[in-house]
């Protein structure tokens, strides 16, 4: 069942809880929503109680009409963790969610027992995806925009049909909300703070990822003390393109 909490600046954040067991918090990517992880729940909830939430400006959380940024996302995540009293948990983030996860992990490392960073980077300029969206005049219909992003972020065209059936981009964003969400990926650089992370960390990269290629994953691999770095033959939608292989990698990491 979906619930909501209110942050200190009055923004309502939608979240849900699935399964029983150890605690995991999952953070989705830009212009997406918590339901993007529906396909992962079937195997994660066997041993984990999984918390998922919609970022501000996404899904069923509030959609502010003024621009928000990565710092707002990080603060929202920390507030959610503290309000829900999450301790000793696995923090899992993909793409934008992985930047937020890094921002959280370097500030409250004592609460996190494992960290998963999927298609991530330690440093990036402001969102190139926002400018791509603006230049390409992405269609106004949600379904057509979803098809655009799937094609842009998938390496092997044979995988497009299965990804279209997945929860990716199952969102409620109009064109203005989508552009505002994309612009929330403001410039960041966590490189000089990553030594604060001492929990076991899984870093995954898609070999053909146009957004965060393996070279960016290598930087995380060098700077985080205790980590496993795995590469897959995929684009940015790694966990959907290489679903079976990715699932086994994640489960193997969680078992250790």
mmCIF file of C-alpha atoms in Angstrom:
data_model
loop_
_atom_site.group_PDB
_atom_site.id
_atom_site.type_symbol
_atom_site.label_atom_id
_atom_site.label_comp_id
_atom_site.label_asym_id
_atom_site.label_seq_id
_atom_site.Cartn_x
_atom_site.Cartn_y
_atom_site.Cartn_z
ATOM 1 C CA UNK A 1 0.000 0.000 0.000
ATOM 2 C CA UNK A 2 1.331 3.432 -0.921
ATOM 3 C CA UNK A 3 1.925 5.950 1.849
ATOM 4 C CA UNK A 4 3.195 9.524 1.957
ATOM 5 C CA UNK A 5 5.450 11.525 4.214
ATOM 6 C CA UNK A 6 6.163 15.259 4.239
ATOM 7 C CA UNK A 7 9.672 16.718 4.079
ATOM 8 C CA UNK A 8 10.783 19.805 5.998
ATOM 9 C CA UNK A 9 10.018 22.063 3.010
ATOM 10 C CA UNK A 10 6.475 20.682 2.725
ATOM 11 C CA UNK A 11 7.004 18.311 -0.221
ATOM 12 C CA UNK A 12 4.975 15.098 -0.043
ATOM 13 C CA UNK A 13 6.964 11.983 -0.949
ATOM 14 C CA UNK A 14 5.129 8.774 -1.943
ATOM 15 C CA UNK A 15 6.602 5.446 -0.867
ATOM 16 C CA UNK A 16 5.650 1.811 -0.441
ATOM 17 C CA UNK A 17 6.932 -1.238 1.434
ATOM 18 C CA UNK A 18 7.063 -4.776 0.029
ATOM 19 C CA UNK A 19 8.167 -8.094 1.505
ATOM 20 C CA UNK A 20 9.654 -9.100 4.847
ATOM 21 C CA UNK A 21 13.176 -9.566 6.141
ATOM 22 C CA UNK A 22 16.243 -7.349 6.100
ATOM 23 C CA UNK A 23 15.737 -3.748 4.972
ATOM 24 C CA UNK A 24 16.485 -2.360 1.511
ATOM 25 C CA UNK A 25 15.803 1.116 0.131
ATOM 26 C CA UNK A 26 15.574 1.473 -3.676
ATOM 27 C CA UNK A 27 15.938 4.797 -5.523
ATOM 28 C CA UNK A 28 14.834 5.023 -9.157
ATOM 29 C CA UNK A 29 16.257 6.996 -12.091
ATOM 30 C CA UNK A 30 15.290 10.269 -13.685
ATOM 31 C CA UNK A 31 11.758 10.674 -15.148
ATOM 32 C CA UNK A 32 10.914 7.220 -13.797
ATOM 33 C CA UNK A 33 9.068 6.101 -10.651
ATOM 34 C CA UNK A 34 9.224 3.507 -7.873
ATOM 35 C CA UNK A 35 7.198 1.048 -9.971
ATOM 36 C CA UNK A 36 10.151 0.760 -12.342
ATOM 37 C CA UNK A 37 11.454 -1.804 -9.833
ATOM 38 C CA UNK A 38 8.344 -4.009 -10.020
ATOM 39 C CA UNK A 39 10.247 -6.699 -11.928
ATOM 40 C CA UNK A 40 12.947 -6.814 -9.218
ATOM 41 C CA UNK A 41 10.559 -7.287 -6.307
ATOM 42 C CA UNK A 42 9.879 -10.924 -7.169
ATOM 43 C CA UNK A 43 13.384 -11.943 -6.154
ATOM 44 C CA UNK A 44 14.358 -9.193 -3.711
ATOM 45 C CA UNK A 45 11.330 -9.555 -1.429
ATOM 46 C CA UNK A 46 12.127 -13.204 -0.703
ATOM 47 C CA UNK A 47 14.622 -12.054 1.949
ATOM 48 C CA UNK A 48 14.209 -8.279 2.066
ATOM 49 C CA UNK A 49 11.627 -5.764 3.145
ATOM 50 C CA UNK A 50 11.951 -3.334 0.254
ATOM 51 C CA UNK A 51 11.163 0.357 0.611
ATOM 52 C CA UNK A 52 10.720 2.293 -2.637
ATOM 53 C CA UNK A 53 9.821 5.950 -3.122
ATOM 54 C CA UNK A 54 9.038 8.422 -5.886
ATOM 55 C CA UNK A 55 11.539 11.248 -6.151
ATOM 56 C CA UNK A 56 10.125 14.751 -5.889
ATOM 57 C CA UNK A 57 8.774 15.743 -9.294
ATOM 58 C CA UNK A 58 8.160 12.082 -10.168
ATOM 59 C CA UNK A 59 5.408 9.489 -9.814
ATOM 60 C CA UNK A 60 2.923 10.171 -7.030
ATOM 61 C CA UNK A 61 5.182 12.498 -5.054
ATOM 62 C CA UNK A 62 4.588 16.253 -5.306
ATOM 63 C CA UNK A 63 5.601 17.860 -8.611
ATOM 64 C CA UNK A 64 7.015 21.301 -7.710
ATOM 65 C CA UNK A 65 6.617 23.938 -10.395
ATOM 66 C CA UNK A 66 9.922 25.584 -9.499
ATOM 67 C CA UNK A 67 13.182 23.872 -10.447
ATOM 68 C CA UNK A 68 14.685 21.430 -7.934
ATOM 69 C CA UNK A 69 18.122 19.840 -7.987
ATOM 70 C CA UNK A 70 20.272 16.917 -6.883
ATOM 71 C CA UNK A 71 20.759 18.414 -3.427
ATOM 72 C CA UNK A 72 16.973 18.431 -2.952
ATOM 73 C CA UNK A 73 16.844 14.744 -3.943
ATOM 74 C CA UNK A 74 19.624 13.856 -1.487
ATOM 75 C CA UNK A 75 17.961 15.776 1.345
ATOM 76 C CA UNK A 76 14.611 14.092 0.599
ATOM 77 C CA UNK A 77 16.258 10.669 0.772
ATOM 78 C CA UNK A 78 17.929 11.420 4.107
ATOM 79 C CA UNK A 79 14.680 12.792 5.537
ATOM 80 C CA UNK A 80 12.802 9.693 4.417
ATOM 81 C CA UNK A 81 15.442 7.430 6.017
ATOM 82 C CA UNK A 82 15.270 9.329 9.299
ATOM 83 C CA UNK A 83 11.478 9.616 9.385
ATOM 84 C CA UNK A 84 11.075 5.890 8.680
ATOM 85 C CA UNK A 85 13.923 5.087 11.119
ATOM 86 C CA UNK A 86 15.802 2.927 8.639
ATOM 87 C CA UNK A 87 19.018 1.457 10.087
ATOM 88 C CA UNK A 88 21.470 -1.210 8.942
ATOM 89 C CA UNK A 89 19.957 -1.361 5.448
ATOM 90 C CA UNK A 90 20.951 -1.963 1.835
ATOM 91 C CA UNK A 91 20.864 1.223 -0.223
ATOM 92 C CA UNK A 92 20.226 0.622 -3.931
ATOM 93 C CA UNK A 93 20.260 3.339 -6.590
ATOM 94 C CA UNK A 94 20.189 3.319 -10.378
ATOM 95 C CA UNK A 95 21.386 6.177 -12.624
ATOM 96 C CA UNK A 96 20.118 9.399 -10.952
ATOM 97 C CA UNK A 97 19.153 7.174 -8.030
ATOM 98 C CA UNK A 98 22.799 6.109 -7.748
ATOM 99 C CA UNK A 99 23.967 9.742 -7.520
ATOM 100 C CA UNK A 100 21.434 10.299 -4.749
ATOM 101 C CA UNK A 101 22.590 7.075 -3.067
ATOM 102 C CA UNK A 102 26.196 8.311 -3.086
ATOM 103 C CA UNK A 103 25.127 11.638 -1.595
ATOM 104 C CA UNK A 104 23.283 9.785 1.161
ATOM 105 C CA UNK A 105 26.052 7.250 1.767
ATOM 106 C CA UNK A 106 28.776 9.849 2.308
ATOM 107 C CA UNK A 107 26.608 11.738 4.823
ATOM 108 C CA UNK A 108 25.142 8.909 6.876
ATOM 109 C CA UNK A 109 27.442 5.927 6.192
ATOM 110 C CA UNK A 110 26.766 4.472 9.642
ATOM 111 C CA UNK A 111 23.194 3.535 8.656
ATOM 112 C CA UNK A 112 24.087 1.578 5.505
ATOM 113 C CA UNK A 113 25.359 -2.033 5.506
ATOM 114 C CA UNK A 114 25.590 -2.531 1.713
ATOM 115 C CA UNK A 115 25.444 -0.215 -1.285
ATOM 116 C CA UNK A 116 24.425 -0.952 -4.890
ATOM 117 C CA UNK A 117 25.279 1.611 -7.578
ATOM 118 C CA UNK A 118 23.870 0.694 -10.989
ATOM 119 C CA UNK A 119 25.017 2.588 -14.151
ATOM 120 C CA UNK A 120 26.608 5.239 -11.983
ATOM 121 C CA UNK A 121 29.321 7.906 -11.957
ATOM 122 C CA UNK A 122 31.293 9.726 -9.258
ATOM 123 C CA UNK A 123 31.290 12.990 -11.194
ATOM 124 C CA UNK A 124 29.111 14.454 -13.955
ATOM 125 C CA UNK A 125 28.224 17.860 -15.369
ATOM 126 C CA UNK A 126 24.595 18.996 -15.465
ATOM 127 C CA UNK A 127 22.245 16.644 -17.282
ATOM 128 C CA UNK A 128 23.117 16.021 -20.909
ATOM 129 C CA UNK A 129 19.818 14.152 -21.144
ATOM 130 C CA UNK A 130 17.886 17.375 -20.515
ATOM 131 C CA UNK A 131 19.536 19.080 -23.463
ATOM 132 C CA UNK A 132 19.036 15.984 -25.634
ATOM 133 C CA UNK A 133 15.340 16.010 -24.783
ATOM 134 C CA UNK A 134 15.014 19.694 -25.610
ATOM 135 C CA UNK A 135 16.907 19.465 -28.930
ATOM 136 C CA UNK A 136 15.108 16.344 -30.125
ATOM 137 C CA UNK A 137 11.648 17.765 -29.439
ATOM 138 C CA UNK A 138 10.458 14.621 -27.686
ATOM 139 C CA UNK A 139 6.781 13.886 -28.490
ATOM 140 C CA UNK A 140 4.175 15.147 -26.057
ATOM 141 C CA UNK A 141 2.387 11.803 -25.665
ATOM 142 C CA UNK A 142 3.758 9.853 -22.698
ATOM 143 C CA UNK A 143 3.845 6.558 -24.642
ATOM 144 C CA UNK A 144 5.868 8.107 -27.478
ATOM 145 C CA UNK A 145 8.322 9.731 -25.063
ATOM 146 C CA UNK A 146 8.759 6.383 -23.325
ATOM 147 C CA UNK A 147 9.587 4.706 -26.658
ATOM 148 C CA UNK A 148 12.125 7.454 -27.396
ATOM 149 C CA UNK A 149 14.017 6.921 -24.148
ATOM 150 C CA UNK A 150 13.980 3.130 -24.442
ATOM 151 C CA UNK A 151 15.519 3.311 -27.937
ATOM 152 C CA UNK A 152 18.040 5.957 -26.859
ATOM 153 C CA UNK A 153 19.230 3.969 -23.826
ATOM 154 C CA UNK A 154 19.119 0.382 -25.156
ATOM 155 C CA UNK A 155 22.146 -1.138 -26.897
ATOM 156 C CA UNK A 156 20.659 -4.159 -28.673
ATOM 157 C CA UNK A 157 17.455 -3.423 -30.659
ATOM 158 C CA UNK A 158 16.317 -7.006 -30.013
ATOM 159 C CA UNK A 159 15.842 -6.057 -26.357
ATOM 160 C CA UNK A 160 13.499 -3.129 -27.032
ATOM 161 C CA UNK A 161 10.282 -5.187 -27.111
ATOM 162 C CA UNK A 162 10.905 -6.776 -23.697
ATOM 163 C CA UNK A 163 11.930 -3.443 -22.164
ATOM 164 C CA UNK A 164 8.759 -1.805 -23.474
ATOM 165 C CA UNK A 165 6.792 -4.418 -21.471
ATOM 166 C CA UNK A 166 8.718 -3.618 -18.300
ATOM 167 C CA UNK A 167 8.044 -0.965 -15.680
ATOM 168 C CA UNK A 168 10.565 1.451 -17.184
ATOM 169 C CA UNK A 169 9.173 4.989 -17.597
ATOM 170 C CA UNK A 170 5.861 4.019 -16.016
ATOM 171 C CA UNK A 171 5.396 7.601 -14.917
ATOM 172 C CA UNK A 172 2.898 10.420 -14.723
ATOM 173 C CA UNK A 173 4.959 13.284 -16.147
ATOM 174 C CA UNK A 174 3.785 15.850 -18.653
ATOM 175 C CA UNK A 175 6.400 17.470 -20.885
ATOM 176 C CA UNK A 176 7.146 20.342 -18.467
ATOM 177 C CA UNK A 177 7.470 17.993 -15.490
ATOM 178 C CA UNK A 178 9.743 15.719 -17.507
ATOM 179 C CA UNK A 179 12.071 18.540 -18.516
ATOM 180 C CA UNK A 180 12.160 19.835 -14.928
ATOM 181 C CA UNK A 181 12.983 16.323 -13.711
ATOM 182 C CA UNK A 182 15.791 15.981 -16.248
ATOM 183 C CA UNK A 183 17.202 19.360 -15.196
ATOM 184 C CA UNK A 184 17.315 18.181 -11.569
ATOM 185 C CA UNK A 185 20.497 16.287 -12.436
ATOM 186 C CA UNK A 186 22.739 19.192 -11.558
ATOM 187 C CA UNK A 187 26.543 18.970 -11.616
ATOM 188 C CA UNK A 188 28.090 16.809 -8.886
ATOM 189 C CA UNK A 189 31.475 15.470 -7.823
ATOM 190 C CA UNK A 190 31.669 12.950 -4.976
ATOM 191 C CA UNK A 191 35.253 11.843 -5.654
ATOM 192 C CA UNK A 192 36.821 13.431 -2.577
ATOM 193 C CA UNK A 193 34.077 12.040 -0.299
ATOM 194 C CA UNK A 194 33.850 8.424 -1.449
ATOM 195 C CA UNK A 195 36.457 7.319 1.102
ATOM 196 C CA UNK A 196 33.719 7.759 3.725
ATOM 197 C CA UNK A 197 31.940 4.715 2.294
ATOM 198 C CA UNK A 198 33.266 1.560 3.932
ATOM 199 C CA UNK A 199 30.388 -0.870 3.471
ATOM 200 C CA UNK A 200 30.509 -3.562 0.748
ATOM 201 C CA UNK A 201 29.511 -1.928 -2.543
ATOM 202 C CA UNK A 202 28.376 -3.356 -5.881
ATOM 203 C CA UNK A 203 29.135 -1.160 -8.918
ATOM 204 C CA UNK A 204 27.629 -2.172 -12.277
ATOM 205 C CA UNK A 205 28.189 -0.631 -15.710
ATOM 206 C CA UNK A 206 26.892 -1.266 -19.226
ATOM 207 C CA UNK A 207 29.734 -1.621 -21.730
ATOM 208 C CA UNK A 208 27.779 0.333 -24.374
ATOM 209 C CA UNK A 209 26.166 2.848 -22.020
ATOM 210 C CA UNK A 210 26.087 6.305 -23.722
ATOM 211 C CA UNK A 211 25.403 8.073 -20.410
ATOM 212 C CA UNK A 212 27.702 6.451 -17.833
ATOM 213 C CA UNK A 213 30.152 4.147 -19.646
ATOM 214 C CA UNK A 214 32.461 1.759 -17.726
ATOM 215 C CA UNK A 215 35.212 4.415 -17.525
ATOM 216 C CA UNK A 216 33.001 6.240 -15.026
ATOM 217 C CA UNK A 217 32.386 3.027 -13.103
ATOM 218 C CA UNK A 218 36.159 2.508 -12.935
ATOM 219 C CA UNK A 219 36.530 5.773 -10.994
ATOM 220 C CA UNK A 220 34.034 4.542 -8.395
ATOM 221 C CA UNK A 221 35.874 1.214 -8.311
ATOM 222 C CA UNK A 222 39.164 2.974 -7.511
ATOM 223 C CA UNK A 223 37.774 5.331 -4.862
ATOM 224 C CA UNK A 224 35.366 3.150 -2.849
ATOM 225 C CA UNK A 225 37.285 0.907 -0.433
ATOM 226 C CA UNK A 226 35.389 -2.358 -0.469
ATOM 227 C CA UNK A 227 33.687 -2.968 -3.789
ATOM 228 C CA UNK A 228 32.877 -5.373 -6.607
ATOM 229 C CA UNK A 229 32.794 -3.939 -10.142
ATOM 230 C CA UNK A 230 30.811 -5.845 -12.793
ATOM 231 C CA UNK A 231 30.331 -4.925 -16.469
ATOM 232 C CA UNK A 232 27.536 -6.123 -18.749
ATOM 233 C CA UNK A 233 26.960 -6.084 -22.548
ATOM 234 C CA UNK A 234 24.227 -3.453 -22.388
ATOM 235 C CA UNK A 235 23.357 0.203 -22.729
ATOM 236 C CA UNK A 236 22.124 2.399 -19.863
ATOM 237 C CA UNK A 237 19.139 0.107 -19.197
ATOM 238 C CA UNK A 238 21.445 -2.590 -17.859
ATOM 239 C CA UNK A 239 19.119 -4.238 -15.364
ATOM 240 C CA UNK A 240 16.492 -4.659 -18.104
ATOM 241 C CA UNK A 241 18.760 -5.596 -21.028
ATOM 242 C CA UNK A 242 20.730 -8.183 -19.042
ATOM 243 C CA UNK A 243 17.983 -9.034 -16.559
ATOM 244 C CA UNK A 244 18.933 -12.634 -15.718
ATOM 245 C CA UNK A 245 22.670 -11.979 -15.446
ATOM 246 C CA UNK A 246 22.110 -8.800 -13.447
ATOM 247 C CA UNK A 247 19.713 -10.555 -11.058
ATOM 248 C CA UNK A 248 22.290 -13.253 -10.293
ATOM 249 C CA UNK A 249 25.030 -10.664 -9.765
ATOM 250 C CA UNK A 250 22.874 -8.722 -7.302
ATOM 251 C CA UNK A 251 21.744 -11.832 -5.408
ATOM 252 C CA UNK A 252 25.311 -13.139 -5.215
ATOM 253 C CA UNK A 253 26.466 -9.801 -3.804
ATOM 254 C CA UNK A 254 23.646 -9.760 -1.232
ATOM 255 C CA UNK A 255 24.471 -13.309 -0.077
ATOM 256 C CA UNK A 256 28.090 -12.427 0.803
#
